[in-house]
PDB file of C-alpha atoms in Angstrom:
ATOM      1  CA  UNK A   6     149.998 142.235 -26.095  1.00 44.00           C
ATOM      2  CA  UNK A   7     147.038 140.442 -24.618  1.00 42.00           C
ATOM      3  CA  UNK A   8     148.879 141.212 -20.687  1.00 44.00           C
ATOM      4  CA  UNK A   9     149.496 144.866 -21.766  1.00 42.00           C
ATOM      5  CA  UNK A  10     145.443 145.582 -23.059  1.00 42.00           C
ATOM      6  CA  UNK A  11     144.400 143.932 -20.010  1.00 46.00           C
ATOM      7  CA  UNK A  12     146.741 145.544 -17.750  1.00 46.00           C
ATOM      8  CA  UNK A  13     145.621 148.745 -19.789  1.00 45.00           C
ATOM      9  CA  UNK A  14     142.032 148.008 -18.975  1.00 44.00           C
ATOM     10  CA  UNK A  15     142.078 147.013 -15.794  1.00 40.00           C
ATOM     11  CA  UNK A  16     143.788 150.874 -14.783  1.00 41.00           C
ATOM     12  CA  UNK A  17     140.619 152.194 -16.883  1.00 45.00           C
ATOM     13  CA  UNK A  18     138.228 150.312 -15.228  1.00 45.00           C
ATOM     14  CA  UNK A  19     139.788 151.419 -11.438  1.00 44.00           C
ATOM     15  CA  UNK A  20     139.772 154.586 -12.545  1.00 45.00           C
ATOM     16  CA  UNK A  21     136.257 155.036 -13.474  1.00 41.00           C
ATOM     17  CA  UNK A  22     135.333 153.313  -9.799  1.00 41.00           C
ATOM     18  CA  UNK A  23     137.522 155.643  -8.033  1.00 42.00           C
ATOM     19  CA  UNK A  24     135.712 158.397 -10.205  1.00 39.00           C
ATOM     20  CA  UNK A  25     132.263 156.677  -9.258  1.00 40.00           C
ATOM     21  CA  UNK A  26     133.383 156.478  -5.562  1.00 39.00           C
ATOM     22  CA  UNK A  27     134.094 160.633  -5.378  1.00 36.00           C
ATOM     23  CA  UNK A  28     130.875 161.183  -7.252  1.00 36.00           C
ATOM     24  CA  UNK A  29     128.756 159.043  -5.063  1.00 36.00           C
ATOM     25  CA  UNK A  30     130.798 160.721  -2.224  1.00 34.00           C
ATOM     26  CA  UNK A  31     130.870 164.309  -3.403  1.00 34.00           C
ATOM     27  CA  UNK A  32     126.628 163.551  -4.112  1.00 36.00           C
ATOM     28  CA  UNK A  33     126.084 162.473  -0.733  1.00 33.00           C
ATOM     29  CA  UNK A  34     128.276 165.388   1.086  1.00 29.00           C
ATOM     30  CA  UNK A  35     126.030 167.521  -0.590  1.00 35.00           C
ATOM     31  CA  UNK A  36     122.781 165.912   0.618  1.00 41.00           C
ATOM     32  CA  UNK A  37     124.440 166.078   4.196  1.00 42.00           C
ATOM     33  CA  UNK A  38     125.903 170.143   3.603  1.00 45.00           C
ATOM     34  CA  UNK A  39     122.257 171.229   2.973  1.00 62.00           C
ATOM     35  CA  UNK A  40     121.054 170.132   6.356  1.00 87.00           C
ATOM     36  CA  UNK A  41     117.535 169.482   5.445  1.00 96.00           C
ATOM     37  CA  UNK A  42     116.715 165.561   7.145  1.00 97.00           C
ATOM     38  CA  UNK A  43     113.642 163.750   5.474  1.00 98.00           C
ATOM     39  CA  UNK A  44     110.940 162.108   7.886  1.00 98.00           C
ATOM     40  CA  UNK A  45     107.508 160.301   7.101  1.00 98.00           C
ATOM     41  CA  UNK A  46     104.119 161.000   8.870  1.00 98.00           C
ATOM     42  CA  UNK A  47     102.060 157.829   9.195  1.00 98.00           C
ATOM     43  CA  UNK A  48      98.797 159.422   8.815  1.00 98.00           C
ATOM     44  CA  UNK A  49      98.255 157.877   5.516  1.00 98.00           C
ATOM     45  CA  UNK A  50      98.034 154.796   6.881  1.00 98.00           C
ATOM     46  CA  UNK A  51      95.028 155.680   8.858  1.00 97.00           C
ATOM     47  CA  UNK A  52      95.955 154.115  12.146  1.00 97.00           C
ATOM     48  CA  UNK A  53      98.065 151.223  11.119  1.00 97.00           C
ATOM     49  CA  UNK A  54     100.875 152.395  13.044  1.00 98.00           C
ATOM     50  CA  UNK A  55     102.298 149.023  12.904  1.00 98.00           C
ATOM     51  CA  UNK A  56     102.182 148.797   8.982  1.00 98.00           C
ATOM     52  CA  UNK A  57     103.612 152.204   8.447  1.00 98.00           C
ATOM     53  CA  UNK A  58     106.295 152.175  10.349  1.00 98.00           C
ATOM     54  CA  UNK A  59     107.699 149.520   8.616  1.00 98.00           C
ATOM     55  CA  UNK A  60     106.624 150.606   5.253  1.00 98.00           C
ATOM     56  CA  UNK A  61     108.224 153.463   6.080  1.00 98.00           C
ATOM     57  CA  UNK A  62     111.566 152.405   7.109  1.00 98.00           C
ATOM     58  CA  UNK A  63     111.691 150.037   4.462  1.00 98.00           C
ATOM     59  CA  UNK A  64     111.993 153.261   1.981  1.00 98.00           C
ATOM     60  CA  UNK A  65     114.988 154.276   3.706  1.00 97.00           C
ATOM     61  CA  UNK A  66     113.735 156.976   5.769  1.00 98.00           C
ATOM     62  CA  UNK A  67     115.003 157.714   9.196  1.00 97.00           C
ATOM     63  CA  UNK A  68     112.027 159.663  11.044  1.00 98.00           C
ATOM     64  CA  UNK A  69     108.794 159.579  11.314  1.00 98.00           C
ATOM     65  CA  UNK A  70     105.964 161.512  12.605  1.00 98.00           C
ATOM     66  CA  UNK A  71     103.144 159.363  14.817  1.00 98.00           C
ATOM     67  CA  UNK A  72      99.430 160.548  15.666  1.00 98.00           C
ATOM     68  CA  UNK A  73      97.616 161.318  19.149  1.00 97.00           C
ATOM     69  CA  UNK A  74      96.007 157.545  18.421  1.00 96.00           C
ATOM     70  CA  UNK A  75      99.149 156.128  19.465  1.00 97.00           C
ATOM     71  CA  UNK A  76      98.707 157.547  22.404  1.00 98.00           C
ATOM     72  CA  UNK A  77      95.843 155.117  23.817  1.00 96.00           C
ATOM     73  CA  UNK A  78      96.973 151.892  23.378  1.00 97.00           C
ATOM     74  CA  UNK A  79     100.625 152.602  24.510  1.00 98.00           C
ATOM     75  CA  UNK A  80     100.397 155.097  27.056  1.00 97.00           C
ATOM     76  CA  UNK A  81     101.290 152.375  29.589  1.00 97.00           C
ATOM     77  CA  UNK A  82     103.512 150.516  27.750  1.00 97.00           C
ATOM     78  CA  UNK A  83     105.538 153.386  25.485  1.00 98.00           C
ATOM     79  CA  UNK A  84     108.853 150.905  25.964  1.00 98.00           C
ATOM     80  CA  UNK A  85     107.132 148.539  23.222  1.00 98.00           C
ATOM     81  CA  UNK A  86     106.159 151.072  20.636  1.00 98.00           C
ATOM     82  CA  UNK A  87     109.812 152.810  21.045  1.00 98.00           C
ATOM     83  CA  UNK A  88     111.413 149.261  20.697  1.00 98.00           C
ATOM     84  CA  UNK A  89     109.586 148.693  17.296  1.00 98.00           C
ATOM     85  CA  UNK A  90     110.372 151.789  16.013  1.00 98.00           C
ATOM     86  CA  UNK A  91     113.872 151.284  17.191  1.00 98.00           C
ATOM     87  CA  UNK A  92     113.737 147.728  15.466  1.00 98.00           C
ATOM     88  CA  UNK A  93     113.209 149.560  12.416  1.00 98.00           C
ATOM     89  CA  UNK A  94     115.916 151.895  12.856  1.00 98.00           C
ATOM     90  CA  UNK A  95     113.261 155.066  13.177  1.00 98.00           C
ATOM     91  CA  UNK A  96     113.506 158.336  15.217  1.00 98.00           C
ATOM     92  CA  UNK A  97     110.208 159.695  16.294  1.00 98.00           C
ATOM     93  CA  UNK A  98     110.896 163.395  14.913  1.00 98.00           C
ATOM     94  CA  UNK A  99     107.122 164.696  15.387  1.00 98.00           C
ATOM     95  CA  UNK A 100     104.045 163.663  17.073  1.00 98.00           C
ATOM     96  CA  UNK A 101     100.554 165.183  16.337  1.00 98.00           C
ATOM     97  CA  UNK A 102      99.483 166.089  19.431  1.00 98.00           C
ATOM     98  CA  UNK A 103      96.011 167.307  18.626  1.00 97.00           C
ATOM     99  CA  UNK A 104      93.765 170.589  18.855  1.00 97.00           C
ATOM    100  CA  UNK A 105      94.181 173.308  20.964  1.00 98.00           C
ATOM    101  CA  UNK A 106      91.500 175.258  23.041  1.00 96.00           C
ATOM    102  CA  UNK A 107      90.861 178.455  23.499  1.00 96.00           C
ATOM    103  CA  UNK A 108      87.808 178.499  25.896  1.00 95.00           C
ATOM    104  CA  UNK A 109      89.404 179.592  29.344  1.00 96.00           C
ATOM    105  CA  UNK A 110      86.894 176.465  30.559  1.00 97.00           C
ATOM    106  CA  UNK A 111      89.082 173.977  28.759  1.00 96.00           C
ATOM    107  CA  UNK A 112      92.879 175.489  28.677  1.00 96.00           C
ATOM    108  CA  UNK A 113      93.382 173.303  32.291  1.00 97.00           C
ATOM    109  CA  UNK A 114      91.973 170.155  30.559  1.00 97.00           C
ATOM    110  CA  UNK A 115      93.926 171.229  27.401  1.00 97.00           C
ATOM    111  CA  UNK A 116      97.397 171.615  29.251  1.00 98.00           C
ATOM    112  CA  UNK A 117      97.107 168.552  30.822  1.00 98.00           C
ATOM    113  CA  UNK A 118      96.308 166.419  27.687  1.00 98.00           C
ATOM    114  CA  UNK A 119      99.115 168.021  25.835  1.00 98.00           C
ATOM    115  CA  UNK A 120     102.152 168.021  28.480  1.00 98.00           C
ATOM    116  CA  UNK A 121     100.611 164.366  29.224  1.00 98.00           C
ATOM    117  CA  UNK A 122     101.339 163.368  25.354  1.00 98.00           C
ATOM    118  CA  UNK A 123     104.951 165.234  25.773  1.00 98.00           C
ATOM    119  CA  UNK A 124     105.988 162.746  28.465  1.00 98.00           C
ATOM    120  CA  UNK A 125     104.463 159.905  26.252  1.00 98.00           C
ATOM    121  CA  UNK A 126     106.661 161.480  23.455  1.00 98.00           C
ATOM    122  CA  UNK A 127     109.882 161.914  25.888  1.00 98.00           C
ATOM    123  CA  UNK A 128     109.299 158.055  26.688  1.00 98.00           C
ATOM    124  CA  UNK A 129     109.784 157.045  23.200  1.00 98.00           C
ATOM    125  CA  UNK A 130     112.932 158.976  22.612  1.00 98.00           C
ATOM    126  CA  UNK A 131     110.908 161.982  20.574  1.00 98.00           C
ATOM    127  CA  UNK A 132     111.804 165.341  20.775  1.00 97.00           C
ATOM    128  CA  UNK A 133     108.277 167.485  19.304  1.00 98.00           C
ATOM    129  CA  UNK A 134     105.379 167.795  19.430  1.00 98.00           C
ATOM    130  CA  UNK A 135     102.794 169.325  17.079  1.00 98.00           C
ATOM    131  CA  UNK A 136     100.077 171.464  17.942  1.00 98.00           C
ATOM    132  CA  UNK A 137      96.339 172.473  15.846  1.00 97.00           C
ATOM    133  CA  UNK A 138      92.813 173.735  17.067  1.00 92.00           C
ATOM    134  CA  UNK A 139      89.635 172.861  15.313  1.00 81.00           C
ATOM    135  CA  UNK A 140      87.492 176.113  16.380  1.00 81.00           C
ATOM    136  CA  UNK A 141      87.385 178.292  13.089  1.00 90.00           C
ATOM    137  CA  UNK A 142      84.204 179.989  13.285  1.00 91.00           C
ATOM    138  CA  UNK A 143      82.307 178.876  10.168  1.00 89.00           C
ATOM    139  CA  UNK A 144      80.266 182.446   9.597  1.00 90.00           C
ATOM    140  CA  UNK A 145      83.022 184.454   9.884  1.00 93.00           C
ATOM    141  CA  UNK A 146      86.697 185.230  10.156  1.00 93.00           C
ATOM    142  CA  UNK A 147      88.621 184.815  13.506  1.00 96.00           C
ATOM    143  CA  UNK A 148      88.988 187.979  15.371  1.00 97.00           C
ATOM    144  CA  UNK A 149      92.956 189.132  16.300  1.00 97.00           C
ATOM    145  CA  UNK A 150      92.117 188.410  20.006  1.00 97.00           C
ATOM    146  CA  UNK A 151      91.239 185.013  18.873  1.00 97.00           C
ATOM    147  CA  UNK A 152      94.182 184.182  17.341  1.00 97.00           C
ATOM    148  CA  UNK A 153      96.410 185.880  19.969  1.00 98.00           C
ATOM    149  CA  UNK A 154      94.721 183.647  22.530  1.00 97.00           C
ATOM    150  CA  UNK A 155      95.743 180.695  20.299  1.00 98.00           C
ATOM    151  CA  UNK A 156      99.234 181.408  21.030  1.00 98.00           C
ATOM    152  CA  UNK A 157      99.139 182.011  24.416  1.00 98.00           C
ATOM    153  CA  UNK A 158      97.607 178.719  25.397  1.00 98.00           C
ATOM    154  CA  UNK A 159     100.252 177.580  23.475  1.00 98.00           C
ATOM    155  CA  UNK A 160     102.726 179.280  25.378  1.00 98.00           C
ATOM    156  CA  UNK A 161     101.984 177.978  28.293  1.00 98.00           C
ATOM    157  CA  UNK A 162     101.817 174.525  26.964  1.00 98.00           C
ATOM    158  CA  UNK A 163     105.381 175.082  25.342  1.00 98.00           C
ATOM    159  CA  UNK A 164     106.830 176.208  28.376  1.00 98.00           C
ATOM    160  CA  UNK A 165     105.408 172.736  30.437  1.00 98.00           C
ATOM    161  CA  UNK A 166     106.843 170.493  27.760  1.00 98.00           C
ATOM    162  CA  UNK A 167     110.012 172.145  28.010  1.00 98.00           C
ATOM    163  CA  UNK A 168     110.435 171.608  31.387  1.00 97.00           C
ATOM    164  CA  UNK A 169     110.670 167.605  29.719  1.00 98.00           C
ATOM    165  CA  UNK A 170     112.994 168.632  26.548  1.00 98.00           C
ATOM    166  CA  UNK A 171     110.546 168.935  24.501  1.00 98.00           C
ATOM    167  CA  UNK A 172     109.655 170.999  21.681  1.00 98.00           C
ATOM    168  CA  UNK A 173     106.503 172.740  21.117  1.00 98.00           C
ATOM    169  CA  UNK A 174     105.332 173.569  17.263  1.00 98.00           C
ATOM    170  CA  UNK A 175     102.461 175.343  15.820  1.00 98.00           C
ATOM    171  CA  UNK A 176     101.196 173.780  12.850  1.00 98.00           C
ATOM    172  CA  UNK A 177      98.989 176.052  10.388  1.00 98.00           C
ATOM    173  CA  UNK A 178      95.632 174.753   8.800  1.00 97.00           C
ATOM    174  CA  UNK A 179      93.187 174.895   6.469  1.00 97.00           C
ATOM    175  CA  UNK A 180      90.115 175.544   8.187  1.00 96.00           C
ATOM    176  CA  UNK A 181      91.654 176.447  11.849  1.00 97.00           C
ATOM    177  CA  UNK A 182      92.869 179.393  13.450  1.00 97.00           C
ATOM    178  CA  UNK A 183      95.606 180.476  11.110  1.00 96.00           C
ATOM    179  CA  UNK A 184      94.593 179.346   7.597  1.00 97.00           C
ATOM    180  CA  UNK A 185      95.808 182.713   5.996  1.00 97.00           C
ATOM    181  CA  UNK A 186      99.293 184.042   6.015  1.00 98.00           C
ATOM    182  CA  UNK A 187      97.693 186.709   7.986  1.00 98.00           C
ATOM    183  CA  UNK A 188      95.987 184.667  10.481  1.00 98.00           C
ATOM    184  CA  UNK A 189      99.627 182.724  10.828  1.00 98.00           C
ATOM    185  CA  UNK A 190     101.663 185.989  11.159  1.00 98.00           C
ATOM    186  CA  UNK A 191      99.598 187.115  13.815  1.00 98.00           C
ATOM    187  CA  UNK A 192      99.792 183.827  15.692  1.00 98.00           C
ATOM    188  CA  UNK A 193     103.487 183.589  15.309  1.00 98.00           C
ATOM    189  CA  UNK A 194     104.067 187.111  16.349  1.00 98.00           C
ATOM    190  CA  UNK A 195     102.046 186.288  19.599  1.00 98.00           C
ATOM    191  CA  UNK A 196     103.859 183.183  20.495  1.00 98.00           C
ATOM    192  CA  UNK A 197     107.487 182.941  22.307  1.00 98.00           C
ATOM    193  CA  UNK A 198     110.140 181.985  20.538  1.00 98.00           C
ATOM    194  CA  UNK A 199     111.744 180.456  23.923  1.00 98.00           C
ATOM    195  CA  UNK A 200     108.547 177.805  24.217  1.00 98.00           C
ATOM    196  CA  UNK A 201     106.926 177.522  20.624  1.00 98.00           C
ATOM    197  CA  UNK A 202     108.314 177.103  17.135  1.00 98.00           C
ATOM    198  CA  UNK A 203     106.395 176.682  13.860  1.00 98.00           C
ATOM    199  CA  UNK A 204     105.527 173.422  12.185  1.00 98.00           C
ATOM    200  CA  UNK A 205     105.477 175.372   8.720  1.00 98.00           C
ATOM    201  CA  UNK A 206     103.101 173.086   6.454  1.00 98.00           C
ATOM    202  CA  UNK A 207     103.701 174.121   3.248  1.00 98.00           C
ATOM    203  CA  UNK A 208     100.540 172.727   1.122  1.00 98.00           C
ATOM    204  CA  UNK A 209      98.229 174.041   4.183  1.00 98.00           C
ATOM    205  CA  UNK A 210     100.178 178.136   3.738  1.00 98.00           C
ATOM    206  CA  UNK A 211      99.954 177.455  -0.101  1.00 98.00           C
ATOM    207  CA  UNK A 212      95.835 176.754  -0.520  1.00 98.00           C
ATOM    208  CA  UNK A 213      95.487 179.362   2.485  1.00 97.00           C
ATOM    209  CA  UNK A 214      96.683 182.015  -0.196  1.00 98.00           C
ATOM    210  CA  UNK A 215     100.214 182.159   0.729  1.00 98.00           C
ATOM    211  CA  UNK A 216     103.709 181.551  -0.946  1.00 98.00           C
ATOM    212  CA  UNK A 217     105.654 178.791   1.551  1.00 98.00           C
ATOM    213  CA  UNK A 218     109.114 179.627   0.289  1.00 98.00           C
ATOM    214  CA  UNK A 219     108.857 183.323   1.194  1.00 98.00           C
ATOM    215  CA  UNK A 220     107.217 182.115   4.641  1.00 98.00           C
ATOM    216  CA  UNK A 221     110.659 180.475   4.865  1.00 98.00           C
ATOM    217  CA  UNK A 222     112.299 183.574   4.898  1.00 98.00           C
ATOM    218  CA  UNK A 223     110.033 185.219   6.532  1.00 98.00           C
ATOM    219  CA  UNK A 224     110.303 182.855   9.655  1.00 98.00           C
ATOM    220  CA  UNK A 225     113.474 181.747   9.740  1.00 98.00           C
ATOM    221  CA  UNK A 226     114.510 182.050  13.343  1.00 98.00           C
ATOM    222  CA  UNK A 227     111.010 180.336  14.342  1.00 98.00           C
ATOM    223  CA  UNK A 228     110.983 177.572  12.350  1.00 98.00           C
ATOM    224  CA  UNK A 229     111.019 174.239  14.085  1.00 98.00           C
ATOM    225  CA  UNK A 230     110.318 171.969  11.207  1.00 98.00           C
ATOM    226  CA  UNK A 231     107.833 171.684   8.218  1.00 98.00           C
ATOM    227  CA  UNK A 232     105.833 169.410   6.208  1.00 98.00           C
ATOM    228  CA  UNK A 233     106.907 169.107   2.979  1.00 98.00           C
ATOM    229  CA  UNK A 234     103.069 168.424   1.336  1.00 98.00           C
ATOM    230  CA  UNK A 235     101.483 169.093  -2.425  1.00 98.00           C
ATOM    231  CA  UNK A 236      97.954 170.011  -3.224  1.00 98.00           C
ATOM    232  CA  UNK A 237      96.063 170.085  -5.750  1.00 97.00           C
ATOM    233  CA  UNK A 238      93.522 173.106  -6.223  1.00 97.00           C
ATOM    234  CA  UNK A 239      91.315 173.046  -8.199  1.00 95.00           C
ATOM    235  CA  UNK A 240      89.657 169.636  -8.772  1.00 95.00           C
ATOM    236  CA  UNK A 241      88.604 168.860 -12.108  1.00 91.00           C
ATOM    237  CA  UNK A 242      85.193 168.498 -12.814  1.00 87.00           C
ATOM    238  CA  UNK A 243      84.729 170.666  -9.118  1.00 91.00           C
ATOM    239  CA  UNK A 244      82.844 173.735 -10.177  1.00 92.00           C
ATOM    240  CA  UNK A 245      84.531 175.433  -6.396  1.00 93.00           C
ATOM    241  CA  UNK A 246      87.252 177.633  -7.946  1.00 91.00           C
ATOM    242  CA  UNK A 247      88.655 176.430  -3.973  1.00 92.00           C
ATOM    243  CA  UNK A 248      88.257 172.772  -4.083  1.00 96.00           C
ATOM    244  CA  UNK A 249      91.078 170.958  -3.483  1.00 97.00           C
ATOM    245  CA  UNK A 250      93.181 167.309  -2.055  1.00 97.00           C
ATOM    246  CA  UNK A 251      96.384 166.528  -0.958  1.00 98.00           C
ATOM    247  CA  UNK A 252      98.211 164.396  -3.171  1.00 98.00           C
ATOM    248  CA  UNK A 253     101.934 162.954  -3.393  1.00 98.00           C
ATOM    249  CA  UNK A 254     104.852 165.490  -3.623  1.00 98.00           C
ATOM    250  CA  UNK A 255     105.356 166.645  -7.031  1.00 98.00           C
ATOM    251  CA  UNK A 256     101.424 165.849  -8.116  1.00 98.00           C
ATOM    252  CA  UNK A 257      99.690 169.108  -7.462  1.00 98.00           C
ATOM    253  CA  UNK A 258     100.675 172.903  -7.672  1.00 97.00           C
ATOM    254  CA  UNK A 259     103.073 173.714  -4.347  1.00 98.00           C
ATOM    255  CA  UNK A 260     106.349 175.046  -5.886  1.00 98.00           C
ATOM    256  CA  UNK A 261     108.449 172.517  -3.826  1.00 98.00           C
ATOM    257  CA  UNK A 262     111.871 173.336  -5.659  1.00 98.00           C
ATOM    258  CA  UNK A 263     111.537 177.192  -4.276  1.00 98.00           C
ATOM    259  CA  UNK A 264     110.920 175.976  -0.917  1.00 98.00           C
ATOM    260  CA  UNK A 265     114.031 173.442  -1.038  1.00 98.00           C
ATOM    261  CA  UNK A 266     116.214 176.687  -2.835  1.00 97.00           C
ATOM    262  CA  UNK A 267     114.198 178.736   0.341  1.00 98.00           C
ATOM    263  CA  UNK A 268     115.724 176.236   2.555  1.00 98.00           C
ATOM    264  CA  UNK A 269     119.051 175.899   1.341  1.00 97.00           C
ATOM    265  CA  UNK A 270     118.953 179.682   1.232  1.00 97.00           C
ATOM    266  CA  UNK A 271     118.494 179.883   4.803  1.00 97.00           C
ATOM    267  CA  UNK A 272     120.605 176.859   5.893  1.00 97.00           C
ATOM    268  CA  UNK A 273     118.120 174.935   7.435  1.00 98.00           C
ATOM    269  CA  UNK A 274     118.778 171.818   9.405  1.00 96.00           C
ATOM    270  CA  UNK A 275     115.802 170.621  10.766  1.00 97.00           C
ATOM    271  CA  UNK A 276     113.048 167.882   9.766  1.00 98.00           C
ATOM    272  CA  UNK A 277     111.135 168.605   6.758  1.00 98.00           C
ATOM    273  CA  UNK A 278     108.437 165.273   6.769  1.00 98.00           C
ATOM    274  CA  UNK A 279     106.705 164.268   4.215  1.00 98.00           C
ATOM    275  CA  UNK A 280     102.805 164.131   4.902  1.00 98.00           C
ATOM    276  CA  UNK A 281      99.647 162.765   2.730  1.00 98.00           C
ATOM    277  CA  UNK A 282      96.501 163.090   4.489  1.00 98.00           C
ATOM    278  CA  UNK A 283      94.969 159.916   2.809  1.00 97.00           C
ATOM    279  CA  UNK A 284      95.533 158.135  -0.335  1.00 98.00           C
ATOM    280  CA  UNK A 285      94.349 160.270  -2.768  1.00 97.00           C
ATOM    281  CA  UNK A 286      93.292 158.352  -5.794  1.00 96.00           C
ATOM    282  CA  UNK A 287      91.224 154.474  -5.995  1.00 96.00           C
ATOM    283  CA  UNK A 288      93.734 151.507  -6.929  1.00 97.00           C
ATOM    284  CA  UNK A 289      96.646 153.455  -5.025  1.00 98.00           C
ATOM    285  CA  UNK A 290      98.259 152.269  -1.494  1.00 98.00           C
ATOM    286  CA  UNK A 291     100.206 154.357   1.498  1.00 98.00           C
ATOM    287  CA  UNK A 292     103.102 152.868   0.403  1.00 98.00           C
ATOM    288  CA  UNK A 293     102.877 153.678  -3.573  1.00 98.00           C
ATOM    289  CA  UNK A 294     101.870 157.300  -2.615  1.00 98.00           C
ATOM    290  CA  UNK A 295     105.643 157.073  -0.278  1.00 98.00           C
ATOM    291  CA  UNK A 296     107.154 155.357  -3.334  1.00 98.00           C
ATOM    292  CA  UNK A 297     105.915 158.573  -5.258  1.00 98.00           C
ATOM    293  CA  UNK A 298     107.010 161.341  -3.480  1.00 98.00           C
ATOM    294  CA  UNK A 299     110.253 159.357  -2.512  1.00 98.00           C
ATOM    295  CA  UNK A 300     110.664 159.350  -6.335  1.00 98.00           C
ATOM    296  CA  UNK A 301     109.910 163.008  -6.624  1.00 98.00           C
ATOM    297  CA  UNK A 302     112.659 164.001  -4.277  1.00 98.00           C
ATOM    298  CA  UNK A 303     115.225 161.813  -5.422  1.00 97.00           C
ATOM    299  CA  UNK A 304     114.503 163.272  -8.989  1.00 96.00           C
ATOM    300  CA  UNK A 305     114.733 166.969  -7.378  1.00 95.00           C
ATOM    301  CA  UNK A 306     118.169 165.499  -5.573  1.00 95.00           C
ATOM    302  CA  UNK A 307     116.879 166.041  -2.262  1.00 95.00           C
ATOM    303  CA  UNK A 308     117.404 162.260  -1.490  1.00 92.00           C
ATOM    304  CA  UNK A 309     120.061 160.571  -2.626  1.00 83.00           C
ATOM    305  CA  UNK A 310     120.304 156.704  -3.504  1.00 71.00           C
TER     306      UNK A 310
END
């Protein structure tokens, strides 16, 4: 009798592994089947490149997304930077190339400094880079022929950095050309699809008065990647009805589950990275606020353990 119950149990118990196994299996084919690959941008840890990338790949994470201060202190040496982030088992999915000019004085100057960072980029294995401007006028609103110009400085960029493999991306911001929907639809109307695709930042879209997931739709075909960002508008005791901070996924009011459903719906399978400006809140670290939004996505079943 004893033989038989433990024979007995021992066909339960390998049938509830084998049942575990599928699960885990069927969990993870899903992950895989919605084509959406997680990266981390190590802005949070405000230069530390070091630090983050291996806070970073010690979460599990596969990409990451480096600044223009990476730039200077491996320019000459790119083969050390690319062996640490191989070391830690990282792909360099974006880097932040910097700001954008539109004064006909600087686009030589600005060419060169972005094409320059693509070959820095190409040396470490990257594919993209990211693109901004910092020259919002601050008494008014940014004239059509403003923004178109944007984009065509950014054409010509794009089509340089192709010439190396790689990709150009627009990223829209808060205070920059393109902080409103409208702004950005303008912009991306301008620029050509063959040489620049759109960083799609969903947090920046969202305070700039515009719904991310239907910008997902809406863009589609030009989307090169996004970052998947929260914010949190207003701020309590902020008497500016627009006063706002980045904070960890899941902590502030971007509906991130319609722009996953947005994504799935439109079977994307590019990089979405995960970006936090700065730790957001006193007695928190860069790696809690990962820990956080890691958590947030694994709860939403974007991740999977």
């Amino acid at each position: 009798m004893k033989s038989s119950l433990s024979r007995r149990a021992f066909i339960q118990q390998a049938g509830l592994l084998t049942s575990a196994t599928l699960l885990s299996s069927t969990e993870l084919w899903a992950a895989k089947k919605s084509g959406l690959q997680i990266g981390y941008s190590a802005i949070t840890w405000g230069g530390k490149d070091t630090d983050a990338i291996r806070d970073i790949a010690s979460l599990g994470f596969k990409g990451i997304q480096l600044r223009a201060n990476a730039f200077g202190p491996y320019r000459n040496k790119p083969s050390e930077l690319k062996a640490l982030l191989d070391d830690n088992h990282l792909k360099l999915v974006m880097f932040s190339s910097g700001n954008v000019e539109i004064d006909p004085d600087k686009e030589e100057s600005t060419i060169n400094m972005h094409v320059a960072h693509a070959s820095f980029v190409k040396a470490l294995g990257g594919t993209s880079i990211q693109l901004t401007n910092n020259v919002r006028p601050k008494d008014r609103q940014p004239t059509p022929e403003e923004l178109k110009r944007l984009a065509q400085v950014m054409n010509e960029i794009g089509k340089q950095t192709a010439g190396l493999g790689i990709q150009t991306a627009y990223h829209n911001h808060m205070h920059q050309l393109g902080e409103t929907p409208e702004e950005v639809d303008i912009i991306v109307q301008e620029m050509n699809p063959k040489y620049v695709k759109l960083l799609l930042d969903v947090a920046h879209y969202h305070q700039g008065g515009g719904d991310p997931a239907k910008a997902i739709h809406q863009y589609k075909d030009r989307i090169h990647a996004l970052h998947l960002k929260d914010v949190r508008s207003p701020l309590p005791d902020n008497t500016n009805p627009k006063s706002y901070k980045f904070v960890e996924l899941g902590q502030g009011n971007v509906n991130l589950p319609a722009v996953f459903k947005a994504l799935d719906d439109i079977k994307f399978k590019g990089w979405g990275i995960i970006e936090l400006d700065g730790v957001p809140d006193t007695g928190k670290t860069a790696l809690s606020c990962a820990e956080t939004s890691k958590k947030f996505l694994l709860d939403q079943k974007i991740l999977m353990s």
